[in-house]
CSV table of C-alpha atoms in Angstrom, one decimal:
chain,number,residue,atom,x,y,z
K,101,UNK,CA,-0.2,0.5,0.5
K,102,UNK,CA,2.0,3.5,-1.5
K,103,UNK,CA,1.9,6.6,0.3
K,104,UNK,CA,-0.9,8.1,-2.1
K,105,UNK,CA,-3.1,5.6,-1.2
K,106,UNK,CA,-2.5,6.5,3.0
K,107,UNK,CA,-2.3,10.5,2.6
K,108,UNK,CA,-6.9,11.1,2.9
K,109,UNK,CA,-6.6,9.3,5.7
K,110,UNK,CA,-3.4,10.9,7.5
K,111,UNK,CA,-5.2,14.4,6.3
K,112,UNK,CA,-8.3,13.9,8.0
K,113,UNK,CA,-6.8,13.5,10.6
K,114,UNK,CA,-4.8,15.9,10.8
K,115,UNK,CA,-6.9,18.4,9.8
K,116,UNK,CA,-8.6,16.7,12.4
K,117,UNK,CA,-6.4,17.1,14.7
K,118,UNK,CA,-6.6,20.9,13.8
K,119,UNK,CA,-9.8,21.6,14.2
K,120,UNK,CA,-10.5,20.1,17.4
K,121,UNK,CA,-7.3,22.1,19.0
K,122,UNK,CA,-9.3,24.7,17.9
K,123,UNK,CA,-12.2,24.3,19.1
K,124,UNK,CA,-10.5,24.1,22.9
K,125,UNK,CA,-9.9,27.4,22.2
K,126,UNK,CA,-13.5,28.6,22.1
K,127,UNK,CA,-14.7,26.5,24.1
K,128,UNK,CA,-12.2,28.1,26.7
K,129,UNK,CA,-12.0,31.8,25.1
K,130,UNK,CA,-15.5,32.2,24.8
K,131,UNK,CA,-17.3,31.9,27.7
K,132,UNK,CA,-14.2,34.1,29.2
K,133,UNK,CA,-14.7,36.9,26.9
K,134,UNK,CA,-18.2,36.9,27.3
K,135,UNK,CA,-17.6,36.8,30.9
K,136,UNK,CA,-14.8,39.8,31.3
K,137,UNK,CA,-16.7,41.7,28.4
K,138,UNK,CA,-20.3,42.0,29.7
K,139,UNK,CA,-19.5,41.0,33.6
K,140,UNK,CA,-22.5,38.4,33.8
K,141,UNK,CA,-23.0,34.5,33.6
K,142,UNK,CA,-26.7,34.7,32.3
K,143,UNK,CA,-24.9,36.7,29.0
K,144,UNK,CA,-22.1,34.2,28.9
K,145,UNK,CA,-25.0,31.5,28.9
K,146,UNK,CA,-27.2,33.5,26.5
K,147,UNK,CA,-23.6,33.1,23.8
K,148,UNK,CA,-23.0,29.8,24.4
K,149,UNK,CA,-26.8,29.3,23.8
K,150,UNK,CA,-26.9,31.2,20.6
K,151,UNK,CA,-23.9,28.7,19.8
K,152,UNK,CA,-25.5,25.7,19.5
K,153,UNK,CA,-29.1,26.9,18.5
K,154,UNK,CA,-27.5,26.5,15.0
K,155,UNK,CA,-25.7,23.8,15.8
K,156,UNK,CA,-28.7,21.0,16.4
K,157,UNK,CA,-30.9,23.3,13.2
K,158,UNK,CA,-27.7,21.9,10.4
K,159,UNK,CA,-27.7,19.1,12.8
K,160,UNK,CA,-31.2,17.8,12.2
K,161,UNK,CA,-31.2,18.9,8.4
K,162,UNK,CA,-28.1,18.6,7.1
K,163,UNK,CA,-27.6,15.1,6.3
K,164,UNK,CA,-29.1,14.1,2.6
K,165,UNK,CA,-26.8,18.5,1.9
K,166,UNK,CA,-23.3,16.8,2.5
K,167,UNK,CA,-24.4,14.1,0.6
K,168,UNK,CA,-25.4,15.9,-2.1
K,169,UNK,CA,-23.1,18.7,-1.7
K,170,UNK,CA,-19.9,16.4,-0.8
K,171,UNK,CA,-18.2,15.6,1.9
K,172,UNK,CA,-14.5,17.6,0.6
K,173,UNK,CA,-16.7,20.7,0.3
K,174,UNK,CA,-18.9,20.9,2.8
K,175,UNK,CA,-15.7,20.6,4.8
K,176,UNK,CA,-13.6,23.1,3.8
K,177,UNK,CA,-16.7,24.9,3.7
K,178,UNK,CA,-17.4,25.5,7.1
K,179,UNK,CA,-14.0,25.5,8.0
K,180,UNK,CA,-13.7,28.4,5.9
K,181,UNK,CA,-16.5,30.0,7.4
K,182,UNK,CA,-16.0,29.4,10.7
K,183,UNK,CA,-12.6,31.3,10.7
K,184,UNK,CA,-14.4,33.9,9.2
K,185,UNK,CA,-17.1,34.0,11.8
K,186,UNK,CA,-14.1,34.1,14.9
K,187,UNK,CA,-11.8,36.3,13.3
K,188,UNK,CA,-14.7,39.2,13.0
K,189,UNK,CA,-14.9,38.5,16.8
K,190,UNK,CA,-11.7,40.1,18.2
K,191,UNK,CA,-11.5,42.5,15.2
K,192,UNK,CA,-14.9,43.8,16.2
K,193,UNK,CA,-14.1,43.8,19.9
K,194,UNK,CA,-10.6,45.9,18.8
K,195,UNK,CA,-12.3,48.3,16.6
K,196,UNK,CA,-15.0,49.6,19.0
K,197,UNK,CA,-18.0,48.0,17.5
K,198,UNK,CA,-18.6,44.7,19.3
K,199,UNK,CA,-22.0,44.6,20.4
K,200,UNK,CA,-23.6,41.9,22.3
K,201,UNK,CA,-25.7,41.1,19.7
K,202,UNK,CA,-23.3,40.7,17.0
K,203,UNK,CA,-21.0,38.5,19.2
K,204,UNK,CA,-24.0,36.5,20.0
K,205,UNK,CA,-25.1,36.7,15.7
K,206,UNK,CA,-21.0,35.2,15.1
K,207,UNK,CA,-20.9,33.0,17.5
K,208,UNK,CA,-24.7,31.4,15.8
K,209,UNK,CA,-22.7,31.8,12.4
K,210,UNK,CA,-20.2,29.1,13.6
K,211,UNK,CA,-22.5,27.0,15.4
K,212,UNK,CA,-24.6,26.6,12.6
K,213,UNK,CA,-21.3,25.5,9.8
K,214,UNK,CA,-19.3,23.8,12.2
K,215,UNK,CA,-21.4,20.9,12.7
K,216,UNK,CA,-21.8,19.8,9.6
K,217,UNK,CA,-17.9,19.9,8.2
K,218,UNK,CA,-17.2,17.6,11.4
K,219,UNK,CA,-19.7,15.8,10.8
K,220,UNK,CA,-18.5,15.2,6.5
K,221,UNK,CA,-14.9,14.2,8.1
K,222,UNK,CA,-16.0,11.6,10.9
K,223,UNK,CA,-17.9,9.6,8.5
K,224,UNK,CA,-15.3,9.5,5.8
K,225,UNK,CA,-13.1,7.1,8.0
K,226,UNK,CA,-14.5,3.5,7.1
K,227,UNK,CA,-13.7,4.6,2.9
K,228,UNK,CA,-10.2,6.4,3.8
K,229,UNK,CA,-9.5,3.5,5.8
K,230,UNK,CA,-10.1,1.5,3.8
K,231,UNK,CA,-8.6,2.5,0.7
K,232,UNK,CA,-5.8,2.7,3.0
K,233,UNK,CA,-5.9,-0.7,3.6
K,234,UNK,CA,-6.0,-0.7,7.3
K,235,UNK,CA,-8.6,-2.2,9.7
K,236,UNK,CA,-12.2,0.3,10.5
K,237,UNK,CA,-11.4,0.0,14.5
K,238,UNK,CA,-7.9,0.4,13.3
K,239,UNK,CA,-8.8,4.2,11.7
K,240,UNK,CA,-11.4,4.7,14.4
K,241,UNK,CA,-9.3,4.0,17.6
K,242,UNK,CA,-6.9,6.0,15.8
K,243,UNK,CA,-9.4,9.2,14.8
K,244,UNK,CA,-10.4,8.9,18.7
K,245,UNK,CA,-6.9,9.5,19.9
K,246,UNK,CA,-5.8,11.9,17.8
K,247,UNK,CA,-8.7,13.7,18.6
K,248,UNK,CA,-8.5,13.4,22.5
K,249,UNK,CA,-4.8,14.3,22.3
K,250,UNK,CA,-5.8,17.4,20.2
K,251,UNK,CA,-8.6,18.6,22.3
K,252,UNK,CA,-5.7,18.1,25.7
K,253,UNK,CA,-3.4,20.3,23.6
K,254,UNK,CA,-5.8,22.8,22.9
K,255,UNK,CA,-7.4,23.7,26.3
K,256,UNK,CA,-3.6,23.5,28.0
K,257,UNK,CA,-2.8,25.7,25.3
K,258,UNK,CA,-5.6,27.6,25.6
K,259,UNK,CA,-5.2,28.5,29.5
K,260,UNK,CA,-2.0,29.9,29.2
K,261,UNK,CA,-2.3,31.7,26.1
K,262,UNK,CA,-5.9,33.6,27.9
K,263,UNK,CA,-3.4,34.7,31.0
K,264,UNK,CA,-0.6,35.7,28.5
K,265,UNK,CA,-1.8,37.4,25.8
K,266,UNK,CA,-5.8,37.8,26.3
K,267,UNK,CA,-9.2,35.9,24.6
K,268,UNK,CA,-8.9,38.0,21.5
K,269,UNK,CA,-5.4,36.4,20.7
K,270,UNK,CA,-6.7,33.1,21.6
K,271,UNK,CA,-10.0,33.9,19.2
K,272,UNK,CA,-7.8,35.1,16.5
K,273,UNK,CA,-5.4,31.5,16.5
K,274,UNK,CA,-8.5,29.8,16.5
K,275,UNK,CA,-9.4,31.0,13.6
K,276,UNK,CA,-6.2,30.5,11.9
K,277,UNK,CA,-6.6,26.6,12.8
K,278,UNK,CA,-10.0,26.7,11.1
K,279,UNK,CA,-8.4,28.0,7.9
K,280,UNK,CA,-5.9,26.0,8.6
K,281,UNK,CA,-8.1,22.8,8.2
K,282,UNK,CA,-10.1,23.6,5.5
K,283,UNK,CA,-6.0,24.3,3.5
K,284,UNK,CA,-5.3,20.8,4.1
K,285,UNK,CA,-8.4,18.9,3.1
K,286,UNK,CA,-8.5,20.8,-0.3
K,287,UNK,CA,-5.2,19.9,-1.0
K,288,UNK,CA,-5.4,16.3,0.8
K,289,UNK,CA,-8.5,14.8,0.1
K,290,UNK,CA,-8.4,14.4,-3.7
K,291,UNK,CA,-10.1,12.2,-5.9
K,292,UNK,CA,-11.9,9.8,-2.8
K,293,UNK,CA,-15.0,9.0,-4.6
K,294,UNK,CA,-17.0,8.5,-1.1
K,295,UNK,CA,-16.3,12.8,-0.8
K,296,UNK,CA,-17.3,13.9,-3.4
K,297,UNK,CA,-20.9,14.3,-4.4
K,298,UNK,CA,-23.9,11.3,-4.6
K,299,UNK,CA,-25.0,11.4,-8.4
K,300,UNK,CA,-27.5,9.2,-8.3
K,301,UNK,CA,-29.8,10.0,-11.0
K,302,UNK,CA,-32.6,11.2,-8.8
K,303,UNK,CA,-33.9,15.1,-9.5
K,304,UNK,CA,-33.0,17.1,-6.7
K,305,UNK,CA,-36.6,18.2,-5.0
K,306,UNK,CA,-37.8,19.4,-1.1
K,307,UNK,CA,-39.5,15.2,-1.1
K,308,UNK,CA,-36.9,13.8,-2.0
K,309,UNK,CA,-35.0,15.6,0.3
K,310,UNK,CA,-37.8,14.8,3.1
K,311,UNK,CA,-37.7,11.3,1.8
K,312,UNK,CA,-33.8,11.0,2.7
K,313,UNK,CA,-33.9,12.9,5.8
K,314,UNK,CA,-37.1,10.7,6.9
K,315,UNK,CA,-35.2,7.3,6.5
K,316,UNK,CA,-32.6,8.9,8.9
K,317,UNK,CA,-35.3,8.8,11.8
K,318,UNK,CA,-36.9,5.9,10.8
K,319,UNK,CA,-33.9,4.2,11.6
K,320,UNK,CA,-33.0,5.4,14.8
K,321,UNK,CA,-36.4,5.8,16.2
K,322,UNK,CA,-36.3,1.8,14.8
K,323,UNK,CA,-33.7,0.8,17.4
K,324,UNK,CA,-34.9,1.1,20.9
K,325,UNK,CA,-30.6,0.9,21.8
K,326,UNK,CA,-29.8,4.1,19.6
K,327,UNK,CA,-32.5,5.8,20.6
K,328,UNK,CA,-31.8,5.4,23.9
K,329,UNK,CA,-27.8,5.7,23.3
K,330,UNK,CA,-29.0,9.2,21.9
K,331,UNK,CA,-31.4,10.7,24.5
K,332,UNK,CA,-29.2,9.6,27.2
K,333,UNK,CA,-26.2,12.1,25.8
K,334,UNK,CA,-29.0,14.6,24.7
K,335,UNK,CA,-29.1,15.0,28.4
K,336,UNK,CA,-26.3,14.6,29.4
K,337,UNK,CA,-24.2,16.8,26.9
K,338,UNK,CA,-26.7,19.6,28.1
K,339,UNK,CA,-25.3,19.6,31.4
K,340,UNK,CA,-22.3,19.8,29.7
K,341,UNK,CA,-22.7,22.7,28.0
K,342,UNK,CA,-23.7,24.4,31.6
K,343,UNK,CA,-20.6,23.5,33.6
K,344,UNK,CA,-17.6,24.1,29.7
K,345,UNK,CA,-19.8,27.0,28.9
K,346,UNK,CA,-20.9,28.8,32.3
K,347,UNK,CA,-20.0,27.0,35.9
K,348,UNK,CA,-16.8,26.5,35.5
K,349,UNK,CA,-15.1,29.4,33.1
K,350,UNK,CA,-17.7,31.1,36.7
K,351,UNK,CA,-15.9,29.3,39.7
K,352,UNK,CA,-12.4,29.6,38.0
K,353,UNK,CA,-13.2,33.4,37.7
K,354,UNK,CA,-14.4,33.4,41.5
K,355,UNK,CA,-12.3,30.9,43.5
K,356,UNK,CA,-9.6,29.1,41.4
K,357,UNK,CA,-7.5,32.3,40.1
K,358,UNK,CA,-8.2,33.1,36.7
K,359,UNK,CA,-8.6,30.8,33.1
K,360,UNK,CA,-5.3,29.3,33.3
K,361,UNK,CA,-6.8,26.9,35.8
K,362,UNK,CA,-9.5,26.0,32.7
K,363,UNK,CA,-6.4,25.2,31.4
K,364,UNK,CA,-5.4,22.5,33.6
K,365,UNK,CA,-8.5,20.9,34.8
K,366,UNK,CA,-9.3,20.0,31.1
K,367,UNK,CA,-5.7,19.6,29.8
K,368,UNK,CA,-5.5,16.6,32.7
K,369,UNK,CA,-9.3,15.8,31.4
K,370,UNK,CA,-8.3,14.6,27.8
K,371,UNK,CA,-4.9,13.5,28.7
K,372,UNK,CA,-6.8,10.8,31.1
K,373,UNK,CA,-9.5,10.5,28.9
K,374,UNK,CA,-6.7,9.6,25.9
K,375,UNK,CA,-5.0,6.8,28.8
K,376,UNK,CA,-8.7,5.6,29.3
K,377,UNK,CA,-9.5,5.0,25.7
K,378,UNK,CA,-5.6,3.3,25.1
K,379,UNK,CA,-6.7,1.3,27.8
K,380,UNK,CA,-10.2,0.0,26.8
K,381,UNK,CA,-8.3,-0.5,23.4
K,382,UNK,CA,-6.3,-2.9,25.1
K,383,UNK,CA,-8.9,-4.8,27.8
K,384,UNK,CA,-12.0,-3.5,27.2
K,385,UNK,CA,-12.8,-6.9,25.3
K,386,UNK,CA,-12.8,-8.6,28.3
K,387,UNK,CA,-16.0,-6.8,29.7
K,388,UNK,CA,-19.6,-6.2,29.1
K,389,UNK,CA,-20.4,-3.1,27.0
K,390,UNK,CA,-22.7,-2.1,29.6
K,391,UNK,CA,-21.0,-2.0,32.3
K,392,UNK,CA,-18.0,-0.7,32.0
K,393,UNK,CA,-20.2,2.4,30.0
K,394,UNK,CA,-22.3,2.5,33.5
K,395,UNK,CA,-19.4,2.1,35.7
K,396,UNK,CA,-17.4,4.5,33.6
K,397,UNK,CA,-19.9,7.0,33.1
K,398,UNK,CA,-21.0,7.8,36.5
K,399,UNK,CA,-17.7,8.1,37.6
K,400,UNK,CA,-17.2,10.8,34.9
K,401,UNK,CA,-20.0,12.2,34.8
K,402,UNK,CA,-21.8,14.3,38.0
K,403,UNK,CA,-18.1,14.0,40.6
K,404,UNK,CA,-16.5,17.3,38.9
K,405,UNK,CA,-19.7,19.0,39.7
K,406,UNK,CA,-19.3,18.1,43.2
K,407,UNK,CA,-16.0,18.5,43.7
K,408,UNK,CA,-16.4,22.2,42.0
K,409,UNK,CA,-19.3,22.0,45.1
K,410,UNK,CA,-17.0,21.4,47.5
K,411,UNK,CA,-13.9,23.1,47.0
K,412,UNK,CA,-11.9,26.7,46.6
K,413,UNK,CA,-8.7,25.0,45.4
K,414,UNK,CA,-7.4,23.8,42.3
K,415,UNK,CA,-5.3,20.6,42.7
K,416,UNK,CA,-8.7,18.6,44.2
K,417,UNK,CA,-10.1,20.2,40.6
K,418,UNK,CA,-7.0,18.1,39.1
K,419,UNK,CA,-7.4,14.7,40.9
K,420,UNK,CA,-11.8,14.6,39.6
K,421,UNK,CA,-10.6,15.8,36.8
K,422,UNK,CA,-7.9,12.8,35.7
K,423,UNK,CA,-10.5,10.5,37.5
K,424,UNK,CA,-13.5,11.3,35.1
K,425,UNK,CA,-11.3,11.7,32.5
K,426,UNK,CA,-10.0,8.1,32.8
K,427,UNK,CA,-13.5,6.8,33.2
K,428,UNK,CA,-14.7,9.0,30.1
K,429,UNK,CA,-12.2,7.4,27.7
K,430,UNK,CA,-14.3,4.6,27.7
K,431,UNK,CA,-17.4,5.9,26.8
K,432,UNK,CA,-16.8,7.2,22.6
K,433,UNK,CA,-15.1,3.3,22.1
K,434,UNK,CA,-17.8,1.8,23.4
K,435,UNK,CA,-20.5,4.5,21.2
K,436,UNK,CA,-19.0,4.0,18.2
K,437,UNK,CA,-18.5,0.5,17.8
K,438,UNK,CA,-22.1,-0.2,19.3
K,439,UNK,CA,-23.1,2.8,15.9
K,440,UNK,CA,-20.6,1.1,13.6
K,441,UNK,CA,-22.3,-2.0,14.1
K,442,UNK,CA,-25.8,-1.1,13.9
K,443,UNK,CA,-26.2,1.4,10.8
K,444,UNK,CA,-25.5,0.5,7.1
K,445,UNK,CA,-23.2,2.6,4.6
K,446,UNK,CA,-26.5,4.1,2.6
K,447,UNK,CA,-27.7,5.9,5.7
K,448,UNK,CA,-24.3,6.5,7.4
K,449,UNK,CA,-24.9,10.6,6.8
K,450,UNK,CA,-28.2,11.0,7.4
K,451,UNK,CA,-28.1,9.1,10.2
K,452,UNK,CA,-25.3,10.7,11.9
K,453,UNK,CA,-27.0,13.7,11.2
K,454,UNK,CA,-30.0,12.2,13.7
K,455,UNK,CA,-27.4,10.8,16.2
K,456,UNK,CA,-25.9,14.7,16.4
K,457,UNK,CA,-28.6,17.0,16.5
K,458,UNK,CA,-30.2,14.9,19.0
K,459,UNK,CA,-26.8,14.4,20.7
K,460,UNK,CA,-26.8,18.5,20.7
K,461,UNK,CA,-30.3,18.9,21.0
K,462,UNK,CA,-30.2,20.4,25.2
K,463,UNK,CA,-26.9,21.6,24.5
K,464,UNK,CA,-28.1,25.3,23.9
K,465,UNK,CA,-30.9,25.7,27.1
K,466,UNK,CA,-27.7,23.9,29.0
K,467,UNK,CA,-25.8,27.0,28.9
K,468,UNK,CA,-28.6,29.6,29.4
K,469,UNK,CA,-30.3,27.3,32.4
K,470,UNK,CA,-26.5,27.5,33.7
K,471,UNK,CA,-26.2,31.0,32.8
K,472,UNK,CA,-29.8,31.4,35.2
K,473,UNK,CA,-29.7,29.1,37.6
K,474,UNK,CA,-26.0,31.0,39.3
K,475,UNK,CA,-27.5,34.6,39.1
K,476,UNK,CA,-30.7,33.1,40.9
K,477,UNK,CA,-29.7,30.5,43.7
K,478,UNK,CA,-25.5,31.0,43.5
K,479,UNK,CA,-23.2,29.1,42.0
K,480,UNK,CA,-23.0,26.6,44.4
K,481,UNK,CA,-26.2,25.5,45.0
K,482,UNK,CA,-26.4,25.3,40.5
K,483,UNK,CA,-23.5,22.9,40.8
K,484,UNK,CA,-25.6,20.6,42.9
K,485,UNK,CA,-28.9,20.5,41.8
K,486,UNK,CA,-26.5,19.9,38.4
K,487,UNK,CA,-25.2,16.7,39.3
K,488,UNK,CA,-28.0,15.5,40.4
K,489,UNK,CA,-29.3,15.4,37.7
K,490,UNK,CA,-26.5,14.5,35.7
K,491,UNK,CA,-26.2,11.1,38.2
K,492,UNK,CA,-29.6,10.1,37.9
K,493,UNK,CA,-29.8,9.9,33.9
K,494,UNK,CA,-26.0,8.0,34.1
K,495,UNK,CA,-28.4,5.4,36.3
K,496,UNK,CA,-30.4,5.0,32.7
K,497,UNK,CA,-28.5,2.1,31.5
K,498,UNK,CA,-28.6,-0.1,34.4
K,499,UNK,CA,-32.1,0.4,34.7
K,500,UNK,CA,-33.6,0.1,31.1
K,501,UNK,CA,-33.5,-3.4,29.6
K,502,UNK,CA,-33.3,-1.8,26.0
K,503,UNK,CA,-29.0,-1.4,26.7
K,504,UNK,CA,-28.7,-5.1,27.3
K,505,UNK,CA,-28.0,-5.1,23.5
K,506,UNK,CA,-24.8,-2.8,24.6
K,507,UNK,CA,-23.6,-6.8,24.8
K,508,UNK,CA,-25.1,-8.0,21.7
K,509,UNK,CA,-23.3,-6.8,18.1
K,510,UNK,CA,-25.5,-6.2,15.5
K,511,UNK,CA,-23.7,-5.9,12.7
K,512,UNK,CA,-24.6,-4.6,9.1
K,513,UNK,CA,-23.1,-4.6,6.0
K,514,UNK,CA,-23.5,-1.3,2.8
K,515,UNK,CA,-27.1,-2.5,2.2
K,516,UNK,CA,-28.2,-3.3,5.4
K,517,UNK,CA,-28.4,-6.7,8.0
K,518,UNK,CA,-25.8,-9.4,7.6
K,519,UNK,CA,-23.2,-11.2,9.0
K,520,UNK,CA,-21.3,-10.2,12.4
K,521,UNK,CA,-19.1,-8.7,10.5
K,522,UNK,CA,-19.6,-4.4,11.7
K,523,UNK,CA,-18.0,-2.6,8.5
K,524,UNK,CA,-19.7,1.1,8.3
K,525,UNK,CA,-21.5,3.7,10.5
K,526,UNK,CA,-22.8,7.0,10.9
K,527,UNK,CA,-21.2,9.0,13.9
K,528,UNK,CA,-21.8,8.2,17.1
K,529,UNK,CA,-23.7,10.7,19.6
K,530,UNK,CA,-20.4,11.7,21.6
K,531,UNK,CA,-20.5,12.6,25.1
């Protein structure tokens, strides 16, 4: 297998790493910028709402669009638009012309275009793995490991850069990462059939688009396990959005000494999550998926909220992040494997749009709700309330019978269910 055949897979891995590093900068830089410029946890939550609601909208309707336009084109276009929108925030701020509504609108643009680009890259992995002559499991593990490493590095870098040069410069750097990701895909993913628009000869029409969209939703609604996964991750992602957009930044600002503490906590989490993923890859097959998934979610879900409510020191937070990160490392490999075993190739992008939309559905309310709680009842009661909801949610796999299907593979081929040999699948909801 020559290097030319491996190049598209390597390019997508690198481009995704660059993009995710930038996302980590946004995850820390934008809430901190909003808190600094407005001084209001509620407004910081509103910015998070404006950033995440369009993500849900684009994920709901984007699956068929990705196939029609082409995965390569969608990835490039989404990165270019996000780069321009993010760069506009600090530039307008420096010029003294950034009103609060502009900040919300620009974050809405990034949210609208970000999800289709990330989905387009993710659903390319199975085809690129086949072209590169590697196994799907190995390619998926590489994709997840690179993503986690990039997230860890980006979080650590964001905390340091905010302390040294300010949140505005961090946002400019984030814009540059989107631009670099677009250039990598433009130059490195050429001649890949799966990346080009699908031309099946059927006319483009509203009726056909709705039919294709409906196929993705019907598939998810017809699987109790996929529906349960999507609903559970919907709730936990919403709660986690409240943590990252409001609760952790406010806690860092009031008690932990600033943005550097956020970067440290998130970097430790990301590093231990990477280690957890590697450990699961090595020994996870010896244990039942549902058991590992439940325990991993219990140790990585509610504890950070509880620890933040109990301490004003950064080091207990770091220890909690280390334990939670180890647990969270097993979550995505399990979910990815489960979905890879169940979704046929022809529905990959459509089901990806449905599961992504479902996983993100509660995130717009997570930031707004957390900001409202902090302003109404204070930081500590808000942390405890959210931790309680998180704990109850993570008990779902232990009590609902449909989750037992996790331990029984249901493999698919490119056309539908077949023999037990997992091939292609859609993007899984990612906690």
